[in-house]
XYZ file of C-alpha atoms in Angstrom:
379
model
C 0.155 56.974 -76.546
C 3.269 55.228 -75.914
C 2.563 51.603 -76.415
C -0.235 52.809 -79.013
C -3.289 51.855 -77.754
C -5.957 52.444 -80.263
C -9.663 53.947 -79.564
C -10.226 56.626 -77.605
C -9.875 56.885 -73.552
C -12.259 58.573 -70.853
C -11.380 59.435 -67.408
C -14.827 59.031 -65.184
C -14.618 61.326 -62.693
C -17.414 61.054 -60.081
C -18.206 63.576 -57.022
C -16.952 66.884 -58.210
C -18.654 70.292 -57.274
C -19.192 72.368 -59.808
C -16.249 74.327 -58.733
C -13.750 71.376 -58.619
C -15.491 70.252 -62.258
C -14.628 73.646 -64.030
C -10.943 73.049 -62.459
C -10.680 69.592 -64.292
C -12.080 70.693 -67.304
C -9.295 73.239 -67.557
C -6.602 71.444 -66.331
C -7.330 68.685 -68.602
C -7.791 70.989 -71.732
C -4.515 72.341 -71.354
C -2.474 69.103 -69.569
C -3.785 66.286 -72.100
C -5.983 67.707 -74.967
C -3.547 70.229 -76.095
C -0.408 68.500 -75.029
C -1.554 64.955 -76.304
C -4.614 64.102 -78.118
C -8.311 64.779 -78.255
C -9.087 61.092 -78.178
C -8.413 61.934 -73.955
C -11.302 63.088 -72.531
C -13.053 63.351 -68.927
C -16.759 62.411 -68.191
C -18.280 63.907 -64.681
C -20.839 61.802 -62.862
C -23.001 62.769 -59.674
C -21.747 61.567 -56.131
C -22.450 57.877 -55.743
C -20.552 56.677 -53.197
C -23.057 57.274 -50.215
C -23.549 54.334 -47.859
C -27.360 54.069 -46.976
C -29.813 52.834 -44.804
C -33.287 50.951 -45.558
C -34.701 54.694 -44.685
C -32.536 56.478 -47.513
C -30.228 57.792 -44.761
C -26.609 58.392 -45.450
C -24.719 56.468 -42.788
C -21.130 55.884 -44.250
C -19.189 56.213 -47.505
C -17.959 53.551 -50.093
C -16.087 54.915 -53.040
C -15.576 52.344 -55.012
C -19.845 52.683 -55.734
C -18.660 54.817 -58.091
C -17.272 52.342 -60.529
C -20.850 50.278 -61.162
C -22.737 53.862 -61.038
C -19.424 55.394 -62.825
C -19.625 53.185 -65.885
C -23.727 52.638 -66.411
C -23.768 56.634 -66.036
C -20.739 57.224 -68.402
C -22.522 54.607 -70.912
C -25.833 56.421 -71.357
C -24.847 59.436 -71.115
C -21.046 60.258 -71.907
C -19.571 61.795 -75.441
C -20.137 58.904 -78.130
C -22.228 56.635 -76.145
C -26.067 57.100 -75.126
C -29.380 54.923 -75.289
C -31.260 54.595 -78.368
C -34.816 55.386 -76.645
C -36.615 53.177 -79.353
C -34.702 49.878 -78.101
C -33.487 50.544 -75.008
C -29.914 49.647 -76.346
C -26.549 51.337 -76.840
C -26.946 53.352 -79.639
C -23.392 51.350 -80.906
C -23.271 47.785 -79.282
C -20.168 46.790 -81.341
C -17.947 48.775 -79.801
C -15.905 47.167 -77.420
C -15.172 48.785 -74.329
C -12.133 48.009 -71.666
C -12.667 48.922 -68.246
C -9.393 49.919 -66.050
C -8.921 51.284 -63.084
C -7.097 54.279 -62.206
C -4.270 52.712 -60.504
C -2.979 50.297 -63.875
C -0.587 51.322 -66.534
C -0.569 49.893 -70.099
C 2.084 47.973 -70.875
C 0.885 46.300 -73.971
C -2.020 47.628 -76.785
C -5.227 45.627 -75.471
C -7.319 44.926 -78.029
C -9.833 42.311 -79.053
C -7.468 39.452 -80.426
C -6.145 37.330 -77.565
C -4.769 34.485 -80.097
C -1.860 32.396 -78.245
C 0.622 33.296 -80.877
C 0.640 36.565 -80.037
C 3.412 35.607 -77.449
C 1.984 37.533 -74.362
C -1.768 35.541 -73.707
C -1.353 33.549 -70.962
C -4.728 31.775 -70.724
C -6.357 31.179 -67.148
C -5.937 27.082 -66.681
C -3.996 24.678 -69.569
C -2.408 26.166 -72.074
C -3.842 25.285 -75.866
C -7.153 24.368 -73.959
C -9.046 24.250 -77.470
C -12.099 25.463 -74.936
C -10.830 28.764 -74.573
C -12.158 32.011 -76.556
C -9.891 34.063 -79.087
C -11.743 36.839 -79.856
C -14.130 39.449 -77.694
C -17.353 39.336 -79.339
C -21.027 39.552 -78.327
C -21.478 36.947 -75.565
C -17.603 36.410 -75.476
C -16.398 38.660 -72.823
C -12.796 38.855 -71.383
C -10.960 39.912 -68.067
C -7.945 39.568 -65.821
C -7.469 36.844 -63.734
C -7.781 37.668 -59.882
C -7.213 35.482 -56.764
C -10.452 35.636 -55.305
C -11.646 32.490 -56.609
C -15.413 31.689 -55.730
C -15.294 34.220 -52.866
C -18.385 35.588 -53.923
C -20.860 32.519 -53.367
C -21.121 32.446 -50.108
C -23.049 35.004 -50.277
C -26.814 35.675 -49.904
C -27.169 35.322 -53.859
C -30.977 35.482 -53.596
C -31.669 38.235 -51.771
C -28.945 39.953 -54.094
C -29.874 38.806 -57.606
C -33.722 37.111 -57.162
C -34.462 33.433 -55.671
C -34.275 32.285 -59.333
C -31.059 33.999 -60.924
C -28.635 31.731 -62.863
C -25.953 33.112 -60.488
C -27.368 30.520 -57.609
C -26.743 28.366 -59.764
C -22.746 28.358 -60.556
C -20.411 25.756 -59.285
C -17.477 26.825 -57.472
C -15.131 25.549 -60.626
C -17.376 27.321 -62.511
C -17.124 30.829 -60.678
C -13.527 29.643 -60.439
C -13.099 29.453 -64.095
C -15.346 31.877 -65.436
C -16.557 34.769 -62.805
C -13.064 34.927 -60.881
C -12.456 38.384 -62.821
C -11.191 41.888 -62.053
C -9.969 45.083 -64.600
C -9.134 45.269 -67.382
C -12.905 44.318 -68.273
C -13.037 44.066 -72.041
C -16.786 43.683 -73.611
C -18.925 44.850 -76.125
C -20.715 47.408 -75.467
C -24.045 45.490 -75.429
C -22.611 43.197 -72.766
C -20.700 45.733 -70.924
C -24.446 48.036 -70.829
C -26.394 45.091 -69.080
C -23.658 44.223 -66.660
C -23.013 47.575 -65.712
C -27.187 48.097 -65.193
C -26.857 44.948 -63.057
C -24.018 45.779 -61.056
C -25.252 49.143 -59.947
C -28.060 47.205 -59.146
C -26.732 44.438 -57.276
C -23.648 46.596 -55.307
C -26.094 48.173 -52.937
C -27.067 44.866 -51.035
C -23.438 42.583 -51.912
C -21.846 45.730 -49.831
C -24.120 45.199 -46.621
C -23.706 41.317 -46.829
C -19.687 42.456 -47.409
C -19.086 45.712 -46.593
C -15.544 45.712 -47.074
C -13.016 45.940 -50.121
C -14.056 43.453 -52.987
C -17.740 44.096 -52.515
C -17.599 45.988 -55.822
C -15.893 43.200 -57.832
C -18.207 40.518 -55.959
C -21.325 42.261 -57.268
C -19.619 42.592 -60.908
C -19.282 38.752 -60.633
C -22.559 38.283 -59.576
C -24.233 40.284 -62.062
C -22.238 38.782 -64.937
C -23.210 35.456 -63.786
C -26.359 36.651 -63.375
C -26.850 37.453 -67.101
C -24.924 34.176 -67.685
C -22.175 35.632 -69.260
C -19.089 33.548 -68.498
C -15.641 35.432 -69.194
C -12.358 34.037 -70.481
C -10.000 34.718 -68.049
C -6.664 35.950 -69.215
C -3.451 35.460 -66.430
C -1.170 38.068 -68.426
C -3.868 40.825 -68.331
C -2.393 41.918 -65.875
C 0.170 41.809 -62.897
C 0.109 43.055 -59.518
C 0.424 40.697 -56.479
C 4.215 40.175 -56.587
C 3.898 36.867 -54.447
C 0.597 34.620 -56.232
C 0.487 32.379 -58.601
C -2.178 33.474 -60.972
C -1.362 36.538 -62.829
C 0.485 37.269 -66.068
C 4.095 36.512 -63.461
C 5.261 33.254 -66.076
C 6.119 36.173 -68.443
C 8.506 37.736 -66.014
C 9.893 34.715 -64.955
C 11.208 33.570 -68.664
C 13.310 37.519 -68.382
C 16.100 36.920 -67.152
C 16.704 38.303 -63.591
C 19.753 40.744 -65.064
C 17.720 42.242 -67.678
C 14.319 43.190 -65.498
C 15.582 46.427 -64.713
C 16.944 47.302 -68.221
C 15.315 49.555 -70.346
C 12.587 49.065 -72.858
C 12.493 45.902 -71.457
C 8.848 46.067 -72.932
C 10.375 45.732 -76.507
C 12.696 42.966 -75.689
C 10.516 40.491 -74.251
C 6.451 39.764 -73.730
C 4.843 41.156 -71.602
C 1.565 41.686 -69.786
C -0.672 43.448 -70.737
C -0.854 45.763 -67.598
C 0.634 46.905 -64.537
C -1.733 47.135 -61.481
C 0.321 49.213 -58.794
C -1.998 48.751 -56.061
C 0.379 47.079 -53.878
C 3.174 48.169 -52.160
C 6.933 46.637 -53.640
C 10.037 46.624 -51.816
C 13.384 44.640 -52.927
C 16.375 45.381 -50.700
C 16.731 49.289 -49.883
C 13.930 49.915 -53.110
C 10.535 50.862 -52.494
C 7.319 51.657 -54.687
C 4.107 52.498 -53.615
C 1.484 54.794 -55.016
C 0.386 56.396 -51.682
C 4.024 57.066 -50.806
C 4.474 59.390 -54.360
C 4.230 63.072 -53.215
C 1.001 64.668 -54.483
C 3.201 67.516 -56.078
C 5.356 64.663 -58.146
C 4.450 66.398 -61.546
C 5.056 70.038 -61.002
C 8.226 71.544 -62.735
C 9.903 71.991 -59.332
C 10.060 68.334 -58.181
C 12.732 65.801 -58.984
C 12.001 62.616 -60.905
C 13.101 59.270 -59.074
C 16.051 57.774 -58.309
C 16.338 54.869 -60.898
C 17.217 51.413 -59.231
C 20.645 49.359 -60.109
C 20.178 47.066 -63.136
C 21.053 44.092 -60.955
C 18.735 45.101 -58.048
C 16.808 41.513 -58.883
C 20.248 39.354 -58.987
C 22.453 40.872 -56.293
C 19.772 41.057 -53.303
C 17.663 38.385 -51.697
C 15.878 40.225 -49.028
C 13.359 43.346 -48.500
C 13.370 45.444 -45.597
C 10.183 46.234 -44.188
C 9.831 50.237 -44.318
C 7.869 49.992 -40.741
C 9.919 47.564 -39.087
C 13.298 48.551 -40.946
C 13.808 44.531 -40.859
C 15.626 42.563 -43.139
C 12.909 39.599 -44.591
C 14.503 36.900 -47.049
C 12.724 35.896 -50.182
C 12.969 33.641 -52.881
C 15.203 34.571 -56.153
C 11.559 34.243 -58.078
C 9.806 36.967 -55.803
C 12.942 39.173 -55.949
C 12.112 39.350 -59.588
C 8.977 40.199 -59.421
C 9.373 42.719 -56.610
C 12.342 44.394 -58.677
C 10.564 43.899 -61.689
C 7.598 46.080 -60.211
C 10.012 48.919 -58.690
C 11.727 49.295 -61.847
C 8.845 49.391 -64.188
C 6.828 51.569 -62.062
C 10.286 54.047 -61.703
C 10.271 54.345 -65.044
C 6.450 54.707 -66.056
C 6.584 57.693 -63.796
C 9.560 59.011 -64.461
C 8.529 59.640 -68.394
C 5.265 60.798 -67.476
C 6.802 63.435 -65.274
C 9.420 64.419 -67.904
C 7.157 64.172 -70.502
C 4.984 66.689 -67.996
C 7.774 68.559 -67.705
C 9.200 69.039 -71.311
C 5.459 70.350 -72.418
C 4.454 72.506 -69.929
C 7.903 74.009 -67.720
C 9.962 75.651 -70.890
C 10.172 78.904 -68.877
C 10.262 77.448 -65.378
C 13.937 78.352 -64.912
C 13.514 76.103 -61.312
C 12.620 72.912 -63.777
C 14.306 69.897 -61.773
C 15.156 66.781 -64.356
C 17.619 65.497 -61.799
C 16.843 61.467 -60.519
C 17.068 62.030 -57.312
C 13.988 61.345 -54.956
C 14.169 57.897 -53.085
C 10.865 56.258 -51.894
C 12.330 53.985 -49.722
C 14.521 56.780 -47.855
C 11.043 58.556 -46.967
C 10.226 56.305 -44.109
């Protein structure tokens, strides 16, 4: 709502009992539809993230199945979407849908114009490349840029995708250029529908030739390949890795380091497009990391966090290690970004929970507003 992104957004939620389900359901009614919009809404999918053998036997658990089985479920069957039974199509395959995951926060609108004078589109490779795609449009996907490279063709690619799939055949600056993608994903629906049929199909057998993390965004790759689909990569998509190269980071770097921590930074200067806080950020006695937020964060009775000094990216050159409580020197660019991460994600959080709070804890006379929780001093 904030930075006004238009369409309408859909929480998949995958696993539930029927129990847990009705929970949601009411939680979300009353904590989003009510209190923000009905353009929010939550779609339930079966329990995909069983790890089996060639017998059908459940021998371990991968939950990140659930994004392939997630979206191809959500897609034929969720509010607004479906099959038309006649074609075999989406019903509407000019809509363009963007793929997240739970763990990134809008900083920008995304939308379907990624024209360089917009100020914030950081193309993946030279800038002005008259080779690269403005628009998302049938056959003209777009995605994030993510360090993986070609990681995924070492792999088995026929035994995956068939002896004969065009996937065999991409070069490694091809799958370098073109395949090296991660969320946001931003398609039409028609190409979103037959990548997301692929990748559930593909996931099963990339996993057991990988069965680590990444298997799920190798077996996107593959698939989109597959269905020779090549995206444009976008750096600023999205930024996450506070110490690579690739990534929307030559937008922070033009802020200068005394204004990273100010607020409504976002107004001031471009930005990416998105924050992806799965890392963990640390800049001098500062820390940030989504496992480390207390699970009872938005309830009326818990304090918002402590909000860092304006000139936490100027006045410090080292991190301390939470484990090892050891001092470790960086460079004046990855302070920045470090900083830059801590203070954005203090302050994304921060309004949600007051924003929580202000809605739904009028008569809670226990109702903390008070910035006062440090991350760092939890270790």
């Amino acid at each position: 709502m904030k930075v006004g992104q238009p369409g309408h957004v859909t929480r998949i939620a995958s696993g539930c009992t029927d129990k847990e389900a009705e929970a949601v359901k009411a939680w979300h009614e009353e904590r989003v539809t009510n209190a923000m919009s009905s353009k929010f809404g939550v779609h339930f999918t079966p329990h995909f993230s069983a790890v089996k053998d060639e017998d059908g036997n459940v021998k371990g658990d991968y939950e990140f199945f659930n994004k392939p089985y997630g979206l191809e479920h959500w897609m034929e069957n969720g509010e607004g979407m479906g099959i038309d039974p006649a074609t075999g199509n989406m019903k509407d395959e000019d809509m363009v849908i963007i793929l997240l995951d739970p763990d990134q926060a809008l900083l920008n609108p995304i939308g379907t114009d990624f024209s360089e004078d917009r100020g914030n589109v950081i193309y993946h490779g030279v800038k002005g490349d008259t080779k690269n795609k403005q628009r998302v449009k049938h056959g003209s996907p777009f995605a994030a840029t993510y360090g993986f490279g070609d990681g995924w063709r070492p792999l088995d690619i026929g035994k995956i995708a068939g002896e004969d799939s065009p996937a065999k055949k991409v070069s490694a600056a091809e799958a370098i250029d073109h395949y090296a993608v991660g969320p946001p994903y931003i398609a039409t629906a028609r190409d979103m529908y037959n990548i997301a049929v692929k990748w559930a199909e593909f996931v099963p057998e990339v996993h057991k030739q990988h069965p680590k993390l990444l298997a799920e965004m190798f077996a996107f790759c593959i698939a989109a390949a597959h269905l020779q689909l090549p995206f444009q990569l976008v750096d600023s998509l999205m930024v996450s890795d506070a110490g690579i190269r690739v990534e929307g980071w030559k937008l922070i770097d033009e802020i200068p380091g005394d204004k990273v921590c100010e607020n409504a930074i976002f107004e001031k200067y471009p930005s990416p497009f998105v924050i992806h806080f799965c890392q963990r950020y640390m800049a001098a006695e500062w820390f940030f990391g989504k496992r480390k937020l207390p699970k009872d964060f938005f309830t009326c009775e818990h304090p918002l966090l402590q909000i860092p000094p304006k000139n936490l990216a100027t006045e410090f050159n080292y991190k301390i290690l939470p484990a090892k409580k050891e001092k470790e020197i960086i460079t004046p660019r990855i302070m920045k970004h470090e900083s830059f991460m801590i203070c954005a994600m203090t302050s994304i959080v921060n309004e949600a929970s007051e924003f929580f709070k202000m809605k739904h804890c009028s008569d809670n006379k226990g109702t903390r507003f008070d910035k006062s929780m440090n991350l760092f001093q939890m270790f």
